[in-house]
Short mmCIF file of C-alpha atoms in Angstrom, two decimals:
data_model
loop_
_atom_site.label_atom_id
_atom_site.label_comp_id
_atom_site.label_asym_id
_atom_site.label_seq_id
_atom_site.Cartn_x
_atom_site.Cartn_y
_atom_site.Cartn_z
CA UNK F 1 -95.77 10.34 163.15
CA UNK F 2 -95.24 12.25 160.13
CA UNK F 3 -94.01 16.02 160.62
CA UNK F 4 -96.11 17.65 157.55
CA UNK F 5 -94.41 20.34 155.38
CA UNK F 6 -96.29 22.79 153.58
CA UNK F 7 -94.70 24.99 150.15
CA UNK F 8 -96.21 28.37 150.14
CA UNK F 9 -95.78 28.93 146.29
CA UNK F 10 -98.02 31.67 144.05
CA UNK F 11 -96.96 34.64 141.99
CA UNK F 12 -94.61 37.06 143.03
CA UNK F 13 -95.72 39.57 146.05
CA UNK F 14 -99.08 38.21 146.81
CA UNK F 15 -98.30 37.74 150.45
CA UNK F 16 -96.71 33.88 150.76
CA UNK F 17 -94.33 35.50 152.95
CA UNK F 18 -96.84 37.16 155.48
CA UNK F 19 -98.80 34.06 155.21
CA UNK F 20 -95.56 31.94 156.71
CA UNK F 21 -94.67 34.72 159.30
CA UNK F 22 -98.14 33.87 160.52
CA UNK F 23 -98.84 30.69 160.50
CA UNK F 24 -95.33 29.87 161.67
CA UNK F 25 -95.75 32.66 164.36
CA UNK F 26 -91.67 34.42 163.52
CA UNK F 27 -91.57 37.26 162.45
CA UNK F 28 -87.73 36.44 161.47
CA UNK F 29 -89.60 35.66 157.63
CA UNK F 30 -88.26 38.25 155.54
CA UNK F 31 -91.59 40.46 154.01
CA UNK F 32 -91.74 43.40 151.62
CA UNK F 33 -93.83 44.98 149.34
CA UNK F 34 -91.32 44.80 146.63
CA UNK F 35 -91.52 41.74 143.96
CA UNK F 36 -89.35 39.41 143.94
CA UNK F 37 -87.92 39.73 147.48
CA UNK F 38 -87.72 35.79 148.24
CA UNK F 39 -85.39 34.18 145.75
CA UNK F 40 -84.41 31.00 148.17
CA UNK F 41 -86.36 28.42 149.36
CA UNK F 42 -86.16 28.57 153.45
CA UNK F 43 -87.89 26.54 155.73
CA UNK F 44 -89.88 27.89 158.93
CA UNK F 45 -90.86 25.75 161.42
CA UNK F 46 -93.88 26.15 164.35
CA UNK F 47 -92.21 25.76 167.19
CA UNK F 48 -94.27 25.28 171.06
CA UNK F 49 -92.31 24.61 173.63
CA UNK F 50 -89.34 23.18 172.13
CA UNK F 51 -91.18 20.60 169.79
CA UNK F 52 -91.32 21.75 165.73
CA UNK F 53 -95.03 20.59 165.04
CA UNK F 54 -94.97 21.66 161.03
CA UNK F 55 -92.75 23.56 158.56
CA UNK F 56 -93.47 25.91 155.42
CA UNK F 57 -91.21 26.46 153.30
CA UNK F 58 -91.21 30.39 152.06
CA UNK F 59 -90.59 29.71 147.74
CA UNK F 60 -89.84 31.93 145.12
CA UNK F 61 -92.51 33.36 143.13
CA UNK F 62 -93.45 31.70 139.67
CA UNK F 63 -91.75 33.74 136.67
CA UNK F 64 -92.12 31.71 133.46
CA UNK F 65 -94.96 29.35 134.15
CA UNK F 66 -96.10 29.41 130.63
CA UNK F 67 -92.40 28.22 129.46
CA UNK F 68 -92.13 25.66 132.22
CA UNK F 69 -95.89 24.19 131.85
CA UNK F 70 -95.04 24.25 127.82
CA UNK F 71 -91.57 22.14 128.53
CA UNK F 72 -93.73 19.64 130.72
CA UNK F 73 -96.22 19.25 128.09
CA UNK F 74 -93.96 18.57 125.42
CA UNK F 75 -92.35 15.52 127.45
CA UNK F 76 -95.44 13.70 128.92
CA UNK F 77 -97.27 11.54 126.61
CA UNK F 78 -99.81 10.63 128.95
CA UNK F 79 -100.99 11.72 132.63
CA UNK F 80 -99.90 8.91 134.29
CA UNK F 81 -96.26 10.51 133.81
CA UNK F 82 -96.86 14.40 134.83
CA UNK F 83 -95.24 13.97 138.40
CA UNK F 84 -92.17 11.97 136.42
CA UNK F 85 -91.48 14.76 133.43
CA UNK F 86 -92.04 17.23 136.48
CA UNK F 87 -89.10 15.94 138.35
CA UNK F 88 -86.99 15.17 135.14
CA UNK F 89 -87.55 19.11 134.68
CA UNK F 90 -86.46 20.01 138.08
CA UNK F 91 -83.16 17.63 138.00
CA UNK F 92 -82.68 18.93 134.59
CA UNK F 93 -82.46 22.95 135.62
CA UNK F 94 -81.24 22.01 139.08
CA UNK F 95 -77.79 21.10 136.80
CA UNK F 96 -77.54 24.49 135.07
CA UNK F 97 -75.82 26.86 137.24
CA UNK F 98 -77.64 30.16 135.31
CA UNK F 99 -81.28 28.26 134.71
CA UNK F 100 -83.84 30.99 133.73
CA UNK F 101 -86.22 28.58 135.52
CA UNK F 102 -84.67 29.17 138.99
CA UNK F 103 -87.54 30.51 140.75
CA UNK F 104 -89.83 28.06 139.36
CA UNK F 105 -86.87 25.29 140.52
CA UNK F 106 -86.48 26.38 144.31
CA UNK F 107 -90.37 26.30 144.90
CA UNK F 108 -91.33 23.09 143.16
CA UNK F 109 -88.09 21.23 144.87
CA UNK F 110 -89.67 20.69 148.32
CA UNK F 111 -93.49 20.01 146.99
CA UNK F 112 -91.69 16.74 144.78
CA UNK F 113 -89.71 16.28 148.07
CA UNK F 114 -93.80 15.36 149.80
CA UNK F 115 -94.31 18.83 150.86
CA UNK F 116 -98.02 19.72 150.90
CA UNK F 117 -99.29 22.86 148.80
CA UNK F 118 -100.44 26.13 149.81
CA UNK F 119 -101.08 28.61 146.59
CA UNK F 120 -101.76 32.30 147.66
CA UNK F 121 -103.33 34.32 145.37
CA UNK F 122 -104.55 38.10 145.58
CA UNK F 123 -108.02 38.64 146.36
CA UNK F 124 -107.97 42.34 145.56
CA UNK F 125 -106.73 41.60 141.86
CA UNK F 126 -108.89 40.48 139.05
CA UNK F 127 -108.86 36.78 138.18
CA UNK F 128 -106.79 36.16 134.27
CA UNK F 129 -105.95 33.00 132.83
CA UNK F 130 -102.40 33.57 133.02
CA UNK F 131 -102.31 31.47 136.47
CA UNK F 132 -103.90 28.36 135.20
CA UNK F 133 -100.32 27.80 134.08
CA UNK F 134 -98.84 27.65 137.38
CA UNK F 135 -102.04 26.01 138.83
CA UNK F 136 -101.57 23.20 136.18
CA UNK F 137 -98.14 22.67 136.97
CA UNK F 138 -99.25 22.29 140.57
CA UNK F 139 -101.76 20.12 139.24
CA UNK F 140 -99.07 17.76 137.66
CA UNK F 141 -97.34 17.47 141.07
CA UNK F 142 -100.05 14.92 142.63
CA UNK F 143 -99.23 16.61 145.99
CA UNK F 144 -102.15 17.52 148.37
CA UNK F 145 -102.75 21.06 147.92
CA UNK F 146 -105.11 24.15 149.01
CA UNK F 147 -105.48 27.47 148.04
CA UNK F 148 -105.58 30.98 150.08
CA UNK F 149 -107.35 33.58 148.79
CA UNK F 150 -105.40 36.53 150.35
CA UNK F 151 -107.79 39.84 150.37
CA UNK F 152 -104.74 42.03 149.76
CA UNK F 153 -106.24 46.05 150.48
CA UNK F 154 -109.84 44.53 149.64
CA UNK F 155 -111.80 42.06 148.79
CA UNK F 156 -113.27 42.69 145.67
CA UNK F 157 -112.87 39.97 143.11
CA UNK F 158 -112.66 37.14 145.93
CA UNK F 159 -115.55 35.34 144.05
CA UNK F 160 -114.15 34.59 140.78
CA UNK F 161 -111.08 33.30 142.02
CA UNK F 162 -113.11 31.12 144.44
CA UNK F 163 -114.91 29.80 141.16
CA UNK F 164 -111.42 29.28 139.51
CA UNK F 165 -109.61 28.03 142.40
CA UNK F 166 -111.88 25.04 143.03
CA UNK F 167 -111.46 23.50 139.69
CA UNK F 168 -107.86 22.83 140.78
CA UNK F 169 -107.83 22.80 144.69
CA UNK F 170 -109.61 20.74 146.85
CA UNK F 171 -109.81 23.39 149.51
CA UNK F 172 -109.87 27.31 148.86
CA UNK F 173 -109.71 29.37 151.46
CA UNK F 174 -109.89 33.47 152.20
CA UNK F 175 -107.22 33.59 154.67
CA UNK F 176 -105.95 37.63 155.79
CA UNK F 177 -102.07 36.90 157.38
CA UNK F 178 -102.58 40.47 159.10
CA UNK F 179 -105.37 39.99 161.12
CA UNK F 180 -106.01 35.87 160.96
CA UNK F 181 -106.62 34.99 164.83
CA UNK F 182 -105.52 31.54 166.05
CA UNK F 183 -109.04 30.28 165.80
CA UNK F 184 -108.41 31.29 161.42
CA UNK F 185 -104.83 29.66 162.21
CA UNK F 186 -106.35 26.56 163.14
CA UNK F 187 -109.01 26.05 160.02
CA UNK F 188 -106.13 26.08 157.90
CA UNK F 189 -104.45 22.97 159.35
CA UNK F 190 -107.68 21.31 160.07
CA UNK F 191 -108.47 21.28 156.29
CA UNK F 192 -104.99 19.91 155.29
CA UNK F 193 -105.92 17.36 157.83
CA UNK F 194 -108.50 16.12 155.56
CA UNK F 195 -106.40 16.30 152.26
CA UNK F 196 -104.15 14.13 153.76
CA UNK F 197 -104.80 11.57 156.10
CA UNK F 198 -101.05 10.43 157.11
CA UNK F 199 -100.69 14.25 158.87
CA UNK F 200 -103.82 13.31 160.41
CA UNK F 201 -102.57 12.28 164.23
CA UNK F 202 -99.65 15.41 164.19
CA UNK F 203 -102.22 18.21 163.24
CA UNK F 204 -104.83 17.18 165.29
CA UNK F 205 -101.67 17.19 168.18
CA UNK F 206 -100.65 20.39 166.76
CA UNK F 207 -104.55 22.09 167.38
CA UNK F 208 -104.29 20.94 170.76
CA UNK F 209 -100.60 22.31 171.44
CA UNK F 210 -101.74 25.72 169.55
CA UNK F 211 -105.12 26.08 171.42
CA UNK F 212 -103.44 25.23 175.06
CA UNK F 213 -100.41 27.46 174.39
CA UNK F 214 -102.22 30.01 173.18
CA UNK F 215 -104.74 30.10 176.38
CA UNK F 216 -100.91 30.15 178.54
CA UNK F 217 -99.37 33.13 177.14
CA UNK F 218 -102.46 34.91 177.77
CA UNK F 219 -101.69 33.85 181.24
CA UNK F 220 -98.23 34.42 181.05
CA UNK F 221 -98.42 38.42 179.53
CA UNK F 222 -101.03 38.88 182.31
CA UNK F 223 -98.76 37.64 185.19
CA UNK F 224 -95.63 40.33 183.47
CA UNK F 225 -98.15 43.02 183.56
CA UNK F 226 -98.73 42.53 187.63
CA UNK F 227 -95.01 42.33 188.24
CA UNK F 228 -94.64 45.51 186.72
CA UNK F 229 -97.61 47.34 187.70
CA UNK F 230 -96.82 46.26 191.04
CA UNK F 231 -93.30 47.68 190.67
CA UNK F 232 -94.64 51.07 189.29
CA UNK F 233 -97.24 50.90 192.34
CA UNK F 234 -94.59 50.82 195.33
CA UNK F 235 -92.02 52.89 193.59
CA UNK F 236 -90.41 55.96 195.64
CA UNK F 237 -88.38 58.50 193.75
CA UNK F 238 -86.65 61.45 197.08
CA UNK F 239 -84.45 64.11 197.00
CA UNK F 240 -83.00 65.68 199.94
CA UNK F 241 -83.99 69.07 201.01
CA UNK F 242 -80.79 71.08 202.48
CA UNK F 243 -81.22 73.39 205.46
CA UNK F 244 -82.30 77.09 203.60
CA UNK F 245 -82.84 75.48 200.20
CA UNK F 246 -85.56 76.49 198.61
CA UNK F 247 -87.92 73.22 198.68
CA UNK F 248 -90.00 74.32 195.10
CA UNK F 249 -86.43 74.06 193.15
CA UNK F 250 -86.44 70.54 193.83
CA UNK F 251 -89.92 69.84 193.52
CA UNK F 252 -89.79 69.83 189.63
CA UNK F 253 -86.89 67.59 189.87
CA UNK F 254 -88.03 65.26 192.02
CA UNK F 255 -91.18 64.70 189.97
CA UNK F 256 -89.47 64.33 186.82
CA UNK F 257 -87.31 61.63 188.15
CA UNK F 258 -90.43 59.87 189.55
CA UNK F 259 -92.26 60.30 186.31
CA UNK F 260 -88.97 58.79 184.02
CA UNK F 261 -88.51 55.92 186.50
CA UNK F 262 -92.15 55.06 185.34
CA UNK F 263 -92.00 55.47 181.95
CA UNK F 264 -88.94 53.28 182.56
CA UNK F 265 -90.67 50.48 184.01
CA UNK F 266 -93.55 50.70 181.53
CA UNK F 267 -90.98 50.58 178.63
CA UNK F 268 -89.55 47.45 180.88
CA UNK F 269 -92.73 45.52 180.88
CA UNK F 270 -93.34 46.30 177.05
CA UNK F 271 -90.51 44.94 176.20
CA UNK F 272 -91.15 41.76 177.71
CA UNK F 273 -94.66 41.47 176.41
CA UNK F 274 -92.64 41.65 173.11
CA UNK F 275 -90.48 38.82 174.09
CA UNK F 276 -92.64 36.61 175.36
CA UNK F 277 -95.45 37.22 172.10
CA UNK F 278 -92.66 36.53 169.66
CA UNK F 279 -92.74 40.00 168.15
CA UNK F 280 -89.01 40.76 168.75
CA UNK F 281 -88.80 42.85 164.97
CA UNK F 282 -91.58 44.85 165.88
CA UNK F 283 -90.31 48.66 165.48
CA UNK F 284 -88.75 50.01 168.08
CA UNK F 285 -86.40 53.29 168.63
CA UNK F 286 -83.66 53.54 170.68
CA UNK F 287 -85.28 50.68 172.52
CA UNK F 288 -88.45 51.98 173.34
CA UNK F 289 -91.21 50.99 171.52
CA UNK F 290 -92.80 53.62 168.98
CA UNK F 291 -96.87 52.61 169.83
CA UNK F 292 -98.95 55.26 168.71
CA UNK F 293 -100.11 56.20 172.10
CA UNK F 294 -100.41 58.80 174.60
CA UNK F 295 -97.53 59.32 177.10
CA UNK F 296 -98.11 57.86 180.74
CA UNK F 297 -98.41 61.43 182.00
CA UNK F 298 -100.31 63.46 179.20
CA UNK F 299 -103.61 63.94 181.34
CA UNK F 300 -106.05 64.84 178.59
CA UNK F 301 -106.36 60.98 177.84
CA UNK F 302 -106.62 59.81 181.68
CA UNK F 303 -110.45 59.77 181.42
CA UNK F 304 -110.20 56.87 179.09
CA UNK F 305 -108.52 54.62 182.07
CA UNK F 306 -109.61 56.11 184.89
CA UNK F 307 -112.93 55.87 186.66
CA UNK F 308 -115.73 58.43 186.57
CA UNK F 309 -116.02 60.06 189.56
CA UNK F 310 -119.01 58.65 190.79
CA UNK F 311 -117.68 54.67 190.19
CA UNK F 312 -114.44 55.84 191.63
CA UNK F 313 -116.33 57.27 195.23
CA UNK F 314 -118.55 54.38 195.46
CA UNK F 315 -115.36 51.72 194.58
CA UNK F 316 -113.38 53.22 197.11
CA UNK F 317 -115.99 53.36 199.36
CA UNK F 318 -116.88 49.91 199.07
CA UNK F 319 -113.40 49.16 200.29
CA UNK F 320 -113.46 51.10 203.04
CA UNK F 321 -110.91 53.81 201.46
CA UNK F 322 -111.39 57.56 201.35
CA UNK F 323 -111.77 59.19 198.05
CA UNK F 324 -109.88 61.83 196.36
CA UNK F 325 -106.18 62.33 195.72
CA UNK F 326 -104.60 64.25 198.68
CA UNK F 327 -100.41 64.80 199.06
CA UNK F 328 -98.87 66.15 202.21
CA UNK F 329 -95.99 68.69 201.23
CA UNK F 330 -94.81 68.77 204.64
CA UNK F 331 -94.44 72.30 204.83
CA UNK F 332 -96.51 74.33 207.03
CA UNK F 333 -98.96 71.64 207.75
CA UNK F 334 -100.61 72.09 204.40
CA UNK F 335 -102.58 69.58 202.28
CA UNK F 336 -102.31 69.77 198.53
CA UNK F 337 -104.20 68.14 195.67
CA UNK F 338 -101.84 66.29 193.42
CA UNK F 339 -102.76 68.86 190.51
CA UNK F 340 -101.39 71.38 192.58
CA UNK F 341 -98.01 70.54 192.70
CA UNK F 342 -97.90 69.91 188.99
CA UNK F 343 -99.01 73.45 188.79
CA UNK F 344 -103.16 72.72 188.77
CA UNK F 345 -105.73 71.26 189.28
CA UNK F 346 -106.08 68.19 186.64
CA UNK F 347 -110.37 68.09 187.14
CA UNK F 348 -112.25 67.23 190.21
CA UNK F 349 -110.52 63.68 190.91
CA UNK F 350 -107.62 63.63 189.10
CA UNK F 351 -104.53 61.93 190.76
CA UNK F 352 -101.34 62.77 190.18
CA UNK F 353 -97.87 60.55 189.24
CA UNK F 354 -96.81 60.98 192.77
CA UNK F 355 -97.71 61.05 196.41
CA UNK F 356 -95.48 63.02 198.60
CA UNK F 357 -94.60 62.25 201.96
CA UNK F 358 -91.63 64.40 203.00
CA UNK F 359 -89.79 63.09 206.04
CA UNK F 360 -87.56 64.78 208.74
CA UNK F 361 -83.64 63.92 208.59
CA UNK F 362 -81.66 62.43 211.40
CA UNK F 363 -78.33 61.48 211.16
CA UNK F 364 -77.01 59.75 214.61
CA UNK F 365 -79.93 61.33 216.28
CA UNK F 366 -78.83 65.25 215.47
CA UNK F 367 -82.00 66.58 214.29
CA UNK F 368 -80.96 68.54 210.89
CA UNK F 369 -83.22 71.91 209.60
CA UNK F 370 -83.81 70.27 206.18
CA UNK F 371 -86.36 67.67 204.57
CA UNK F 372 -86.77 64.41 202.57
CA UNK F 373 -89.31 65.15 199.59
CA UNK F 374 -90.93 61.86 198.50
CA UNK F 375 -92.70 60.72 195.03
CA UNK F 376 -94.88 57.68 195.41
CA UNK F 377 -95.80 55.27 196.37
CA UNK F 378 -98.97 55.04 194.29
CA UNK F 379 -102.28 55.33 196.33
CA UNK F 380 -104.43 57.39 194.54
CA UNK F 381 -107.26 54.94 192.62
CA UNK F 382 -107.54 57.26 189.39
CA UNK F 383 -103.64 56.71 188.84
CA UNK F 384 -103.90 53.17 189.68
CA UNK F 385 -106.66 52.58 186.67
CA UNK F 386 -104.77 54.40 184.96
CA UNK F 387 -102.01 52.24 184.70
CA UNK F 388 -104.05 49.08 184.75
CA UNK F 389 -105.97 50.51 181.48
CA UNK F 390 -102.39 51.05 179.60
CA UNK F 391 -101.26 48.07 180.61
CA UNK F 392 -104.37 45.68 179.06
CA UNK F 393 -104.31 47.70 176.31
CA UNK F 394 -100.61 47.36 175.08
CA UNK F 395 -101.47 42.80 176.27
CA UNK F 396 -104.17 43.48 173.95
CA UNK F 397 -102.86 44.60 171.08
CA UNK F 398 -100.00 42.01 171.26
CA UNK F 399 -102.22 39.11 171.42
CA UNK F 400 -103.87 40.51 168.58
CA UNK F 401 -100.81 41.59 166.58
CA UNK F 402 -100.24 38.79 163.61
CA UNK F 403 -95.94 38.13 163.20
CA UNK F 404 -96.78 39.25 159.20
CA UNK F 405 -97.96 42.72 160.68
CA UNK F 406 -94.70 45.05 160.69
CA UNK F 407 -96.06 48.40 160.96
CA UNK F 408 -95.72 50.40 163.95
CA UNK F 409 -97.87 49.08 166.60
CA UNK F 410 -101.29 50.50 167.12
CA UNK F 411 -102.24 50.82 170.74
CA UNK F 412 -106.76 51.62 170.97
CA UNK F 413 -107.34 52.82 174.50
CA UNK F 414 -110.10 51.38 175.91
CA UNK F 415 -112.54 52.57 178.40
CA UNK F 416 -112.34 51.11 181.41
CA UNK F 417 -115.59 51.54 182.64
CA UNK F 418 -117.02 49.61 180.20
CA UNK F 419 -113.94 46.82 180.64
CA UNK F 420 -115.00 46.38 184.10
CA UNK F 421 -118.76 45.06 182.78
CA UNK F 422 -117.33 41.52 182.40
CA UNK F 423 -116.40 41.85 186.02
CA UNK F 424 -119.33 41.18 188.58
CA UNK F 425 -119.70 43.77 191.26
CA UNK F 426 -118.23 41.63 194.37
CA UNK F 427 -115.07 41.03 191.85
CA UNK F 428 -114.73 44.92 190.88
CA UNK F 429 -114.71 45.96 194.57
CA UNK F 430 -112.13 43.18 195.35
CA UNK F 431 -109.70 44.57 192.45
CA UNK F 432 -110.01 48.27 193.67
CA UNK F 433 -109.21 47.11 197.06
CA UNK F 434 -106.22 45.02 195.87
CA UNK F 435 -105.27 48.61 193.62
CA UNK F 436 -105.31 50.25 197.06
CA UNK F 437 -103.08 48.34 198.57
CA UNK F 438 -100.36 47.04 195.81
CA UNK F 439 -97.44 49.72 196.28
CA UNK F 440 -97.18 47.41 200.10
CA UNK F 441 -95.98 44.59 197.65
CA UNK F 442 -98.82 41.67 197.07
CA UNK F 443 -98.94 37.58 198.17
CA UNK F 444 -98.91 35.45 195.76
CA UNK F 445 -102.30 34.75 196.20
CA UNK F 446 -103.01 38.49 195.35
CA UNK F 447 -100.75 38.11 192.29
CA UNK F 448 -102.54 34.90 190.98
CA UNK F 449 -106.27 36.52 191.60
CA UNK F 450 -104.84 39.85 190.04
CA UNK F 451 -103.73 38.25 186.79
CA UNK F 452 -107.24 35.96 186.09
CA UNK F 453 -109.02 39.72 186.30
CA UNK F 454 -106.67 41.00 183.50
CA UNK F 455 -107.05 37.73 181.69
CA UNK F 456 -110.89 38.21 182.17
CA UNK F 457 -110.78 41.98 181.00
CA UNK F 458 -108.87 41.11 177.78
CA UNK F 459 -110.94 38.77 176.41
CA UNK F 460 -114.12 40.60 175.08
CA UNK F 461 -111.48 42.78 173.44
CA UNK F 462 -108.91 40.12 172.10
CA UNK F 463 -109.43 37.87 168.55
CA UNK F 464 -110.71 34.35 169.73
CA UNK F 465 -107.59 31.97 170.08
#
């Protein structure tokens, strides 16, 4: 079979860049806003699994179409000799070590070499004759070739380049790199696959490969997402208590250490969700990732993960579980509310980043005066939602995230009442009960069922792919 090869080629800065990153899925292709950027031809390849499916080749924008198109014209005597006088030209300037016509060289180099064509143009600009000249040239190639109408900021003159397009491309296209889902992905290759019938067999492979990988690293970000909630779950941060210490000097300790080694392990799993989606360039600081989005512990935005009270009572209660957040200090006998010990009460339910459960010392049997404050594990249901809602939200927006999209990532919390609608009622009662009891550690049977909810709970939110 024949491995096709596509030549993103258009004017300078119109996105041919963003449109490889994507439809390549690197984000290794260099983009920026300034003109001009790309001055090599580089090859990209789609890679699934080991196998390179296609390649596009990231070109040069066109500089002097007018001069090259004039050149051309001036050595074909007929049409039956553009693609000849074409490659004369490129031999020609390939030969001249300081050829004004360098950009214009690099880009049409792979296209007479049986690359396919794929012209970007802006969407958001006006239409002006001054591109016929490169579309002619094009033209004079013979090679199959489609055009991608690129709504750069907006869309507001897509129309007449639609009208102008298709008098020179077979196919035109509106195709967004930033937001084009795999299903978008897809329509491009299926419409080379009628230009040209010898890629035929390898893209229709390639749909399949795309479509079934796709569907596994779904699978895959949902399966890191239980490891590490389940890691986060059965966490316990202590600190020893010495005989006439004053316990509340170590209690702000204690749940700042459990609170970091959280963040920690959040951080942890982000960072793999990174990996695994490809998106190793995507911003980070001192390598934790700078998402827009509330910290783990800043309580004002817990009521867009956690339960209502009401769903969280009658979840629990399905499951046989008590409601309400409760921590045992240890001291005196007395029963606190998580709040407390963070210096309040965070509303009626709230839980609280740690459970303690102090602990008489013993060392070979001597009974000692002082104590073992605990942090964790994680019981409380609130908290548990909690992290489950943070944790679909960052799988979501990285199954979403295009590799042409390099601005700081953009996490939208989402409420998870309303995720757990595409749940039925027998399923949301067996997810609260396996909440309740993840920080014991889970079977892999628990594991498996765990990750097919958080599949399930992504995908009214996720683009189609």
């Amino acid at each position: 079979m024949v491995k096709p090869v596509f030549a993103v080629v258009g004017h300078p800065n119109k996105g041919k860049s963003s449109i490889v990153s994507t439809l390549t899925r690197q984000d290794a292709v260099r983009i920026s806003e300034i003109s001009g950027t790309t001055t090599e031809a580089q090859q990209f390849n789609l890679t699934i699994d080991g196998v390179s499916h296609y390649s596009l080749v990231d070109t040069p924008g066109f500089q002097r179409p007018r001069q090259v198109l004039d050149w051309l014209r001036n050595h074909a005597p007929n049409a039956s000799e553009r693609r000849q006088i074409v490659q004369r030209f490129v031999r020609e300037q390939q030969t001249e070590p300081s050829s004004r016509f360098h950009d214009e060289t690099e880009l049409l180099a792979p296209i007479l070499d049986g690359a396919g064509i794929i012209y970007v143009v802006d969407g958001s600009l006006p239409y002006s004759a001054e591109f016929e000249a490169e579309m002619t040239i094009l033209q004079w190639t013979g090679q199959p070739r489609m055009a991608l109408i690129n709504p750069i900021g907006n869309e507001s003159h897509i129309e007449e380049w639609q009208s102008a397009l298709s008098q020179y491309f077979s196919v035109v296209r509106v195709f967004d790199p930033m937001t084009a889902d795999t299903r978008k992905q897809l329509t491009i290759l299926t419409a080379f696959m009628e230009l040209h019938e010898p890629w035929r067999q390898q893209i229709e492979q390639t749909i399949e490969a795309l479509q079934s990988y796709s569907a596994s690293l779904v699978e895959k970000g949902a399966m890191v997402v239980v490891e590490h909630l389940q890691e986060m779950f059965s966490h316990v941060s202590e600190v020893k208590v010495p005989a006439q210490f004053a316990q509340s000097a170590l209690q702000d300790k204690l749940k700042y250490d459990y609170q970091q080694q959280l963040r920690i392990i959040e951080s942890a799993m982000r960072r793999q969700l990174q990996a695994l989606f490809a998106h190793t360039l995507m911003q980070t600081e001192t390598q934790t990732l700078t998402v827009e989005a509330p910290d783990l512990f800043d309580h004002d935005h817990w009521y867009l993960y956690g339960l209502d009270r009401q769903k969280i009572v009658a979840l629990a209660a399905s499951v046989g579980a008590a409601a309400g957040a409760v921590i045992d200090v240890g001291v005196g006998g007395s029963s606190l509310m998580a709040g407390a010990l963070a210096g309040g009460l965070f509303s009626g339910v709230a839980s609280v980043a740690a459970t303690w459960k102090p602990e008489r010392l013993k060392i070979h049997g001597v009974p000692l005066a002082g104590k073992t404050l605990t942090a964790g594990p994680i019981k409380e249901l609130t908290f548990a939602y909690v992290l489950l809602g943070r944790s679909i939200d960052f799988l979501v927006m990285i199954i979403q995230r295009t590799h042409a999209d390099r601005r700081i990532a953009q996490i939208q919390s989402h409420n998870m009442n309303e995720r757990l609608q595409s749940l039925n009622k027998v399923e949301q009662v067996k997810l609260t009960a396996l909440l309740q009891k993840a920080h014991k550690g889970l079977s892999e049977k628990d594991q498996l069922a765990w990750r097919d909810w958080i599949v399930t709970l992504t995908k009214n939110e996720k683009a189609n792919g």
